[in-house]
Amino acid sequence: TDPAILRNFCIIAHIDHGKSTLADRMLQLTGVVDERAARAQYLDRMDIERERGITIKSQAVRMPWTVTEGEQAGQTFVLNMIDTPGHVDFTYEVSRSLEACEAAILLVDAAQGIEAQTLANLYLALGADLHIIPVLNKIDLPSANPEKYAAELAGIIGCDPSEVLHVSAKTGFGVEELLNTIVAQTPPPVGDADAPARALIFDSVYDTYRGVVTYVRVVDGSLKHRDRIKMMSTGAIHEMLEVGVISPEPVKAGEIGVGEVGYLITGVKEVRQSRVGDTVTSAHHGATEPLGGYQHPNPMVFSGLYPIDGDDFSTLRDALEKLQLNDAALQYEPESSGALGFGFRIGFLGLLHLEIVRERLEREFNLDLISTAPNVVYRVVMEDGREIVVTNPSEYPTDGKISEVYEPIVSATILAPSDYIGAIMELCQTRRGQLGGIDYLSEDRVEIRYTLPMGEIMFDFFDALKSRTKGYASLNYELAGEQAADLVKVDVMLQGEIVDAFSAIVHRDAAYAYGVSLASKLKELIPRQQFEVPIQAAIGARIIARENIRAIRKDVLAKCYGGDISRKRKLLEKQKEGKKRMKMVGRVEVPQEAFIAALSTS
Ligand code: GDP
Ligand code: MG
């Protein structure tokens, strides 16, 4: 395809502003899927994605479009729409998808205005030198306020409010004009057709039948069927079994050239061998310089996963192996816990990533799991200069020879109505935040910037933020290095025995309150047993809190007075269900909630 008729673009938006709906509408208008075949949200392929309404894996679709108005009317172009994941956990994948485009549609809900992820993605798009096409969506809504938000958008990207397009992805209003605008404003791709091939991998998906399908954007040269190709980060060489474009199903092509977006199948079995951000070149006379920006995925959050039934350990191991085929960022190694037995310590990109992995393990592999409270990674420097990377709080050194402890920090951006500045600052203060600055986006909306320890925002920060702002605040954050901090390990003992799975690393100033609140939470959560269970929280040998769960004779059936059999059965079933998420810790039955209770105490 002649690069002059190619237009590569993406849609960036805050969650729920209508990206998937707009993408579907474009697929229909360009005739790539017909109305009847269009199932809602064609691009969001995984069930979990559709249920949660988020997009995890980016996809690319090629659409022909014949311009309907203006100077280019009647000419046919090839549009490549690249779908980007919208969540902070996947920022790196977003940045790679953006690199594959020349323009970005900045889609904003006309009833909501700009949100934190809109801004974060806009900054990424500007960083990638993309042309920005500002669009207000949902203008069919009675609550839409297009004048106000067009002004807001225009103010941020520095254009005139009249240049902001108005569409309704739902009714289709304005979408034809948008397609024409994409053709008119998106710069055609530029590359050297005669240079050795260089293509950027912006997505890599495991398919049960075909192995790994790699999505690429060709920058220079071309990739041909049967070529031998090289992954530049590893030097690994593969034969290309198939190359093609997606429209909206895969269509084989002989080759893809400069500026084109398509897929490759090489017979590799794991997405790790075909990593997002890597450069593909020819094995023979290939390029010597990779495209810039490759990053190795680094897990930010760790958690232990343990089968409730110890016999499921090998099933869990097999399941993780399978998931890793499709998830280059997933890392795991076996660990054992005195309390929980044999399981795995798993590294995730963030909490959403953790939830998705856990849900897939349970749903697709039928496993019942206990997960320990997620924690960030601490770097501990000992007096003798040794360095210990702590991914499991129970491994935190306590022998007093610690010289310095470092914790990861993030720079966070919060957008909210200005009425809530006070409430937001108070929340950030209690989480050891440092104010970076406050800017007004319009009269009544502000952008607040904070540096915060990642461990403090990991779990319930977003919920706390939402509840303090009646749901109006939005949050985005990115890793911003690390800082030295005064941290201690708090242990929890049941019946005098330390339960390693409850250990946590907290700031010294908060440790006492943390211990007290955790002990009382555990007292609530752990059901009464047939014997007494003392709970203690301790820093080293010093007990900082204690509670006691009194003994009970737990004969629920006695309540049924013999008679009603069906009622009795119901009770038994209910009891069984309750047990599903219980784990025996020593002699004590502990429910799943207890393992994560620690995090919602502060
Ligand atoms: P995404 O998270 O950005 O992909 O957003 P979705 O496309 O999933 O849309 C979020 C919600 O907004 C869904 O309930 C859509 O039906 C709805 N929606 C999307 N576009 C429009 C629109 O133009 N008008 C109205 N009224 N609703 C819309
Ligand atoms: Mg979506």
XYZ file of C-alpha atoms and ligand atoms in Angstrom:
631
model
C 0.000 0.000 0.000
C 1.204 3.477 -0.900
C 2.006 5.271 2.379
C 0.392 8.401 0.958
C -3.073 6.880 1.440
C -2.414 5.454 4.917
C -3.753 7.108 8.062
C -2.787 5.560 11.401
C -4.648 6.836 14.421
C -5.769 5.883 17.880
C -8.482 7.005 20.241
C -7.504 8.190 23.686
C -10.124 8.702 26.342
C -10.873 8.378 29.995
C -12.682 5.178 30.872
C -16.396 5.208 29.911
C -16.113 8.247 27.661
C -17.109 6.051 24.724
C -13.977 4.837 23.004
C -15.230 1.317 22.314
C -18.618 2.567 21.156
C -16.992 5.020 18.767
C -14.672 2.325 17.425
C -17.654 0.068 16.761
C -19.500 2.887 15.035
C -16.531 3.518 12.744
C -16.303 -0.157 11.860
C -19.947 -0.032 10.808
C -19.728 3.212 8.857
C -16.706 2.019 6.910
C -18.503 -1.239 6.150
C -15.897 -3.388 7.882
C -18.575 -4.979 10.020
C -22.221 -4.762 9.096
C -24.817 -3.711 11.556
C -26.191 -7.162 12.107
C -22.813 -8.825 12.580
C -21.638 -6.103 14.912
C -21.744 -7.414 18.396
C -21.377 -4.727 20.969
C -17.788 -3.681 21.519
C -16.225 -5.664 18.764
C -12.720 -4.691 19.733
C -12.890 -5.757 23.352
C -12.306 -9.428 22.790
C -11.777 -11.018 26.152
C -14.850 -11.755 28.222
C -13.329 -10.205 31.299
C -12.702 -7.044 29.328
C -16.262 -6.881 28.162
C -17.654 -7.503 31.614
C -15.489 -4.924 33.242
C -15.868 -2.540 30.335
C -12.148 -2.019 30.008
C -9.703 -2.670 27.256
C -6.622 -4.589 28.277
C -5.080 -5.637 25.001
C -4.793 -3.214 22.154
C -5.900 -4.300 18.733
C -5.548 -2.786 15.321
C -8.179 -2.674 12.599
C -7.824 -1.606 9.006
C -10.767 0.260 7.482
C -11.157 1.608 3.960
C -12.743 5.047 3.865
C -13.866 7.019 0.845
C -13.968 10.674 1.776
C -17.481 12.120 1.461
C -16.806 15.836 1.551
C -14.221 18.504 0.781
C -11.187 18.521 -1.500
C -10.491 14.801 -1.202
C -14.110 13.742 -1.750
C -14.330 10.473 -3.652
C -10.766 9.374 -2.846
C -10.296 6.177 -0.896
C -7.880 5.928 2.000
C -6.805 3.158 4.334
C -7.369 3.945 7.994
C -5.671 1.915 10.690
C -7.344 2.285 14.028
C -5.197 1.190 16.935
C -7.027 0.546 20.166
C -5.086 1.430 23.300
C -5.593 0.099 26.805
C -6.872 2.835 29.058
C -5.677 1.894 32.532
C -2.634 3.158 34.407
C -1.339 -0.374 34.932
C -0.784 -0.576 31.196
C 0.760 2.826 30.504
C 3.753 1.331 28.761
C 1.515 -0.588 26.365
C -0.407 2.616 25.714
C 2.792 4.441 24.896
C 3.808 1.735 22.387
C 0.425 1.838 20.649
C 0.743 5.603 20.389
C 4.152 5.209 18.745
C 2.424 3.219 16.011
C 0.187 6.192 15.068
C 0.462 9.653 13.561
C -2.697 11.087 15.132
C -4.827 10.636 18.212
C -8.506 11.334 18.625
C -8.827 12.913 22.037
C -12.313 11.771 23.001
C -14.056 13.517 25.867
C -17.512 12.898 27.299
C -19.502 16.098 26.683
C -21.261 15.682 30.010
C -18.113 15.037 32.064
C -15.241 17.009 30.623
C -11.587 16.174 30.825
C -10.530 13.555 33.371
C -7.184 12.469 34.746
C -6.650 9.667 32.242
C -7.607 11.959 29.367
C -4.794 14.258 30.411
C -2.290 11.491 31.092
C -2.900 9.972 27.668
C -2.848 13.375 26.023
C 0.604 14.015 27.482
C 1.770 10.627 26.201
C 0.355 11.435 22.758
C 2.041 14.822 22.669
C 5.257 13.146 23.760
C 4.929 10.808 20.780
C 4.482 13.851 18.489
C 0.973 12.903 17.436
C -1.447 15.261 15.802
C -4.391 15.672 18.211
C -7.986 15.692 16.964
C -10.227 16.955 19.797
C -13.691 15.380 19.892
C -16.608 15.695 22.286
C -18.703 12.528 22.497
C -22.212 11.845 23.835
C -23.591 15.161 22.656
C -26.973 13.431 22.452
C -27.124 13.445 26.250
C -29.451 16.063 27.738
C -26.767 16.760 30.337
C -24.117 17.434 27.690
C -22.435 20.817 27.935
C -20.470 21.041 24.682
C -19.710 24.785 24.917
C -18.111 24.515 28.322
C -16.072 21.427 27.559
C -15.060 22.511 24.057
C -13.527 25.554 25.720
C -11.784 23.348 28.288
C -10.397 21.058 25.575
C -9.332 23.967 23.393
C -7.591 25.559 26.360
C -5.565 22.460 27.017
C -4.402 21.629 23.524
C -4.204 25.209 22.342
C -6.733 25.262 19.521
C -9.928 27.199 18.873
C -13.139 25.822 20.478
C -14.714 25.751 16.988
C -12.173 23.117 15.952
C -13.546 20.642 18.488
C -15.770 18.082 16.739
C -19.111 17.072 18.219
C -20.183 13.453 17.882
C -22.481 10.875 19.340
C -20.968 7.430 19.086
C -24.348 6.108 20.121
C -26.488 7.675 17.394
C -23.678 8.006 14.850
C -24.047 11.786 14.639
C -20.848 13.475 13.442
C -18.900 10.245 12.929
C -18.794 10.586 9.132
C -17.359 14.074 9.519
C -14.860 12.693 11.999
C -13.671 10.066 9.486
C -13.201 12.798 6.876
C -11.296 14.881 9.403
C -9.010 11.958 10.242
C -8.064 11.676 6.562
C -7.561 15.418 6.203
C -5.543 15.990 9.384
C -3.542 12.817 10.032
C -0.077 13.037 8.493
C 0.667 10.066 6.223
C 3.438 7.830 7.578
C 7.034 8.531 6.592
C 9.669 5.811 6.315
C 12.474 4.501 4.134
C 11.107 1.775 1.884
C 14.606 0.712 0.787
C 16.147 0.475 4.251
C 16.366 -2.816 6.172
C 13.030 -3.671 7.744
C 12.180 -2.188 11.113
C 8.800 -2.759 12.715
C 7.610 -1.852 16.197
C 5.772 -4.507 18.217
C 2.868 -2.768 19.943
C 0.950 -5.829 21.001
C 1.447 -9.534 21.310
C -1.383 -11.953 21.974
C -1.375 -15.674 22.619
C -3.842 -17.656 20.554
C -4.538 -21.291 21.407
C -4.633 -22.353 17.774
C -2.024 -20.174 16.129
C 0.486 -19.501 18.871
C 1.570 -15.919 19.417
C 0.064 -13.266 17.145
C 2.274 -10.181 17.069
C 0.914 -6.777 16.093
C 3.411 -4.486 14.402
C 3.731 -1.119 12.784
C 6.272 -1.138 9.962
C 8.537 1.900 10.084
C 11.129 1.134 7.379
C 11.422 -1.524 4.674
C 8.908 -4.329 4.538
C 8.144 -7.701 6.090
C 7.363 -10.555 3.742
C 5.747 -13.923 4.118
C 8.494 -16.570 4.635
C 11.137 -13.973 5.606
C 13.311 -14.908 8.509
C 12.996 -12.236 11.130
C 14.970 -11.181 14.188
C 13.766 -9.781 17.515
C 16.294 -7.055 18.207
C 16.174 -7.120 22.024
C 17.127 -10.797 22.212
C 18.594 -11.602 18.794
C 16.213 -14.552 18.502
C 15.433 -15.551 14.926
C 12.076 -16.842 13.753
C 10.531 -17.833 10.465
C 7.514 -15.809 9.488
C 4.703 -18.243 8.851
C 2.089 -15.637 8.122
C 1.776 -11.891 7.745
C -1.419 -9.936 7.274
C -3.793 -7.197 8.305
C -6.889 -7.215 10.515
C -10.093 -6.072 8.859
C -11.719 -6.985 11.251
C -10.700 -10.634 10.961
C -7.117 -11.513 9.989
C -6.491 -11.372 6.219
C -3.211 -12.769 4.867
C -0.978 -10.468 2.855
C 2.217 -11.163 0.884
C 4.012 -8.361 2.650
C 3.431 -5.220 4.684
C 5.439 -2.102 3.973
C 6.255 1.377 5.241
C 3.625 2.781 7.573
C 1.452 -0.298 7.519
C -0.032 -1.916 10.570
C -0.541 -5.654 10.649
C 0.139 -8.950 12.359
C 2.826 -11.609 12.191
C 2.713 -15.257 13.125
C 6.056 -16.912 13.694
C 5.296 -20.063 15.612
C 6.637 -18.711 18.908
C 4.648 -20.041 21.807
C 5.030 -17.369 24.459
C 4.423 -13.655 24.270
C 7.679 -13.201 26.181
C 9.486 -14.137 22.961
C 7.704 -11.368 21.114
C 7.613 -8.455 23.476
C 5.743 -5.205 23.242
C 8.204 -2.422 22.456
C 10.730 -4.651 20.704
C 11.845 -4.047 17.107
C 11.447 -6.717 14.423
C 13.977 -6.733 11.594
C 15.104 -9.180 8.902
C 17.463 -11.929 10.034
C 19.609 -11.320 6.947
C 21.099 -7.827 6.432
C 18.823 -6.537 9.158
C 18.787 -3.123 10.767
C 21.500 -2.401 13.339
C 19.664 0.246 15.360
C 16.385 -0.732 17.035
C 13.525 1.742 17.253
C 13.717 3.642 20.517
C 11.874 3.187 23.734
C 11.968 -0.527 24.514
C 11.393 -1.252 28.185
C 11.390 -4.509 30.034
C 8.131 -4.900 31.970
C 8.818 -4.532 35.685
C 6.322 -5.741 38.236
C 5.363 -3.053 40.730
C 3.128 -4.983 43.071
C 3.622 -8.406 44.612
C 1.209 -10.755 46.250
C 1.247 -14.369 47.388
C -1.253 -16.747 45.805
C -2.014 -20.011 47.564
C -4.458 -22.758 46.681
C -7.012 -23.278 49.421
C -6.656 -26.983 48.816
C -2.947 -27.859 48.998
C -3.483 -30.578 46.361
C -4.135 -27.847 43.806
C -0.555 -26.591 43.901
C 0.494 -28.249 40.647
C -2.728 -27.137 38.935
C -1.895 -23.585 39.984
C 1.628 -23.938 38.617
C 0.339 -25.197 35.265
C -2.242 -22.413 35.164
C 0.398 -19.741 35.763
C 2.542 -21.239 33.029
C -0.385 -21.016 30.628
C -1.253 -17.446 31.621
C 2.320 -16.390 31.122
C 2.064 -17.463 27.487
C -0.272 -14.516 27.084
C 1.147 -12.068 29.568
C 4.768 -11.023 29.338
C 4.465 -8.879 32.449
C 3.381 -11.723 34.709
C 6.216 -13.004 36.879
C 6.082 -15.685 39.517
C 8.195 -17.941 41.646
C 7.281 -20.631 44.128
C 7.299 -19.670 47.782
C 6.196 -21.328 50.938
C 4.517 -19.773 53.902
C 4.371 -21.179 57.390
C 0.718 -20.187 57.495
C -0.443 -20.939 53.974
C 1.764 -23.784 52.781
C 3.027 -23.910 49.203
C 2.114 -21.219 46.719
C 3.616 -18.542 44.522
C 4.848 -15.004 44.906
C 3.550 -13.166 41.885
C 4.636 -9.843 40.423
C 2.063 -7.600 38.756
C 2.095 -4.289 36.926
C -0.520 -2.956 39.318
C -3.670 -3.836 41.196
C -5.933 -4.147 38.195
C -3.442 -6.526 36.656
C -3.512 -8.523 39.892
C -7.301 -8.715 39.904
C -7.416 -9.787 36.285
C -4.848 -12.541 36.781
C -6.566 -13.810 39.879
C -9.954 -13.790 38.239
C -8.641 -15.668 35.214
C -6.974 -18.280 37.406
C -10.193 -18.903 39.259
C -12.478 -18.738 36.271
C -10.458 -20.482 33.584
C -8.686 -23.004 35.770
C -11.320 -23.538 38.394
C -9.013 -22.797 41.310
C -9.922 -21.547 44.767
C -7.179 -19.226 45.898
C -6.121 -17.221 48.900
C -4.188 -14.093 48.060
C -2.096 -12.204 50.558
C -2.174 -8.434 50.852
C -0.400 -6.899 47.858
C 2.762 -4.972 48.610
C 5.255 -2.848 46.735
C 8.950 -3.646 46.381
C 11.327 -2.288 49.020
C 15.057 -1.895 48.578
C 16.922 -2.385 51.823
C 20.567 -1.338 52.108
C 22.416 -2.995 54.994
C 25.252 -1.409 56.960
C 27.745 -3.740 55.312
C 26.613 -2.444 51.916
C 24.579 -5.474 50.926
C 21.322 -4.760 49.170
C 18.164 -6.760 49.657
C 15.142 -6.451 47.401
C 12.085 -7.271 49.470
C 9.046 -8.508 47.576
C 7.550 -10.314 50.553
C 7.152 -8.440 53.863
C 7.933 -11.557 55.895
C 11.427 -11.477 54.367
C 12.120 -7.976 55.607
C 15.405 -8.024 57.531
C 14.965 -7.226 61.212
C 18.439 -7.713 62.589
C 19.027 -3.992 63.106
C 21.909 -3.710 60.656
C 19.753 -1.792 58.191
C 21.269 1.411 56.959
C 18.525 2.710 54.674
C 15.199 1.530 53.256
C 13.810 2.811 49.975
C 10.190 2.697 48.865
C 8.788 3.394 45.387
C 6.973 6.685 44.872
C 4.537 7.862 42.217
C 3.641 11.228 40.864
C -0.110 11.465 40.912
C -2.451 13.794 39.082
C -5.938 14.303 40.447
C -8.642 16.197 38.551
C -11.674 17.345 40.460
C -14.155 20.160 40.985
C -12.384 22.902 42.935
C -14.803 22.519 45.880
C -12.943 19.385 46.853
C -9.400 20.761 47.011
C -9.421 20.694 50.814
C -10.735 17.144 51.098
C -8.247 15.873 48.540
C -5.278 17.573 50.159
C -6.236 16.177 53.523
C -6.403 12.662 52.108
C -3.029 12.997 50.370
C -1.490 14.410 53.543
C -2.552 11.361 55.564
C -0.934 9.188 52.902
C 2.402 10.975 53.296
C 1.918 12.938 50.102
C 3.928 15.968 49.023
C 2.079 18.623 47.129
C 3.561 19.356 43.712
C 1.142 22.027 42.529
C -2.421 23.041 41.781
C -3.660 24.375 38.438
C -7.110 25.528 37.402
C -8.334 23.891 34.184
C -11.376 26.111 34.188
C -13.109 28.250 36.804
C -14.382 25.326 38.777
C -12.046 22.423 37.970
C -8.541 21.852 39.202
C -5.578 19.643 38.543
C -3.751 18.711 41.765
C -0.329 17.091 41.645
C 1.173 15.054 44.465
C 4.137 12.799 45.008
C 3.008 9.827 47.084
C 4.546 6.576 48.301
C 3.191 3.872 46.051
C 2.465 1.632 49.018
C 0.082 4.275 50.380
C -2.095 4.547 47.304
C -1.984 0.982 46.171
C -5.050 -0.408 47.767
C -7.938 1.831 48.729
C -6.691 5.296 47.799
C -8.860 5.582 44.713
C -11.951 4.510 46.660
C -11.154 6.990 49.408
C -10.665 9.712 46.822
C -13.955 8.894 45.135
C -15.888 8.899 48.368
C -14.449 12.236 49.469
C -15.338 13.855 46.171
C -18.758 12.280 45.591
C -17.246 10.355 42.709
C -16.083 13.440 40.814
C -12.326 13.079 41.147
C -10.229 11.130 38.696
C -6.744 9.884 39.306
C -3.724 9.020 37.277
C -0.240 8.205 38.454
C 3.113 7.084 37.216
C 6.180 5.724 38.879
C 8.565 8.483 39.929
C 11.537 6.636 41.426
C 12.050 5.906 45.100
C 12.661 7.650 48.402
C 14.263 6.736 51.696
C 11.669 6.111 54.386
C 11.473 5.136 58.032
C 9.697 1.803 57.744
C 9.149 -1.075 60.131
C 7.724 -4.558 59.867
C 4.579 -5.270 61.834
C 3.880 -8.934 62.582
C 0.661 -10.566 63.652
C 0.449 -13.559 65.964
C -2.463 -15.928 66.364
C -2.262 -18.028 69.525
C 1.262 -16.769 70.035
C 2.545 -17.866 66.613
C 3.604 -15.359 63.957
C 1.472 -15.735 60.844
C 3.897 -14.789 58.096
C 1.138 -14.040 55.600
C -0.061 -11.156 57.817
C 3.267 -9.350 58.077
C 3.308 -5.871 56.596
C 5.775 -3.041 56.142
C 4.489 0.305 57.337
C 5.798 3.738 58.196
C 7.056 3.971 61.778
C 4.732 6.851 62.676
C 1.708 4.849 61.583
C 2.802 1.461 62.926
C 1.080 1.627 66.294
C -2.293 2.731 64.934
C -1.932 0.174 62.197
C -1.342 -2.667 64.655
C -4.306 -1.685 66.827
C -6.687 -1.349 63.948
C -5.535 -4.548 62.267
C -5.900 -6.589 65.439
C -9.452 -5.366 65.934
C -10.279 -5.963 62.272
C -9.012 -9.514 62.514
C -11.112 -10.048 65.598
C -14.158 -9.083 63.538
C -13.221 -11.172 60.530
C -12.000 -14.405 62.026
C -14.978 -16.484 63.103
C -15.101 -17.729 66.670
C -13.570 -21.152 67.025
C -14.111 -23.898 69.575
C -11.223 -22.472 71.567
C -9.918 -19.054 72.451
C -7.709 -17.263 69.914
C -5.486 -14.453 71.151
C -4.433 -11.981 68.444
C -1.332 -9.847 68.879
C 0.407 -7.296 66.704
C 4.119 -6.750 67.245
C 7.104 -4.820 66.023
C 10.010 -7.155 66.599
C 9.574 -8.442 70.156
C 7.410 -5.496 71.225
C 3.669 -6.200 71.386
C 1.749 -3.141 70.213
C -1.818 -4.451 70.243
C -3.817 -7.397 71.485
C -7.331 -8.756 71.062
C -9.036 -11.972 71.983
C -11.538 -14.061 70.043
C -13.658 -15.902 72.564
C -14.414 -19.586 72.168
C -17.768 -20.765 70.924
C -19.465 -24.109 70.520
C -20.263 -23.797 66.904
C -23.249 -26.054 66.421
C -25.455 -24.148 64.044
C -27.794 -27.056 63.533
C -28.898 -26.890 67.129
C -30.763 -23.756 66.133
C -32.998 -25.734 63.796
C -34.860 -27.637 66.499
C -34.713 -30.838 64.510
C -37.798 -30.311 62.324
C -37.228 -28.660 58.999
C -34.932 -30.769 56.828
C -34.703 -28.401 53.884
C -33.837 -25.527 56.154
C -31.152 -27.666 57.724
C -29.697 -28.490 54.329
C -29.668 -24.844 53.375
C -27.755 -24.012 56.490
C -25.234 -26.732 55.796
C -24.746 -25.481 52.261
C -24.337 -21.954 53.454
C -21.732 -23.106 55.889
C -19.917 -24.945 53.112
C -19.933 -21.888 50.909
C -18.521 -19.833 53.734
C -15.765 -22.399 54.040
C -14.706 -22.080 50.442
C -12.622 -19.042 51.272
C -11.304 -20.282 54.582
C -7.778 -21.396 55.154
C -6.569 -23.313 58.171
C -3.751 -21.388 59.792
C -2.458 -23.665 62.487
C -5.701 -24.671 64.213
C -7.507 -21.462 63.283
C -9.857 -21.023 60.338
C -9.060 -17.718 58.648
C -11.220 -16.212 55.877
C -9.753 -14.627 52.732
C -10.855 -11.142 53.808
C -8.528 -11.304 56.788
C -5.472 -11.470 54.551
C -6.283 -8.210 52.841
C -7.885 -6.501 55.847
C -4.549 -4.957 56.683
C -4.729 -2.683 53.686
C -8.054 -1.084 54.338
C -7.269 -0.119 57.917
C -5.344 3.102 57.535
P -14.948 3.239 26.890
O -14.700 2.831 28.313
O -14.318 4.561 26.602
O -14.606 2.181 25.884
O -16.515 3.525 26.809
P -17.685 2.667 26.161
O -17.649 2.744 24.678
O -17.700 1.322 26.781
O -18.929 3.549 26.618
C -19.234 3.748 27.984
C -20.737 3.960 28.135
O -21.142 5.148 27.479
C -21.554 2.838 27.502
O -22.659 2.598 28.344
C -21.996 3.426 26.168
O -23.202 2.868 25.720
C -22.154 4.884 26.507
N -21.937 5.753 25.340
C -20.873 5.734 24.507
N -21.006 6.696 23.557
C -22.177 7.318 23.811
C -22.884 8.414 23.184
O -22.467 9.010 22.192
N -24.063 8.783 23.758
C -24.569 8.165 24.851
N -25.727 8.609 25.337
N -23.944 7.152 25.462
C -22.770 6.724 24.950
Mg -13.715 0.318 26.048
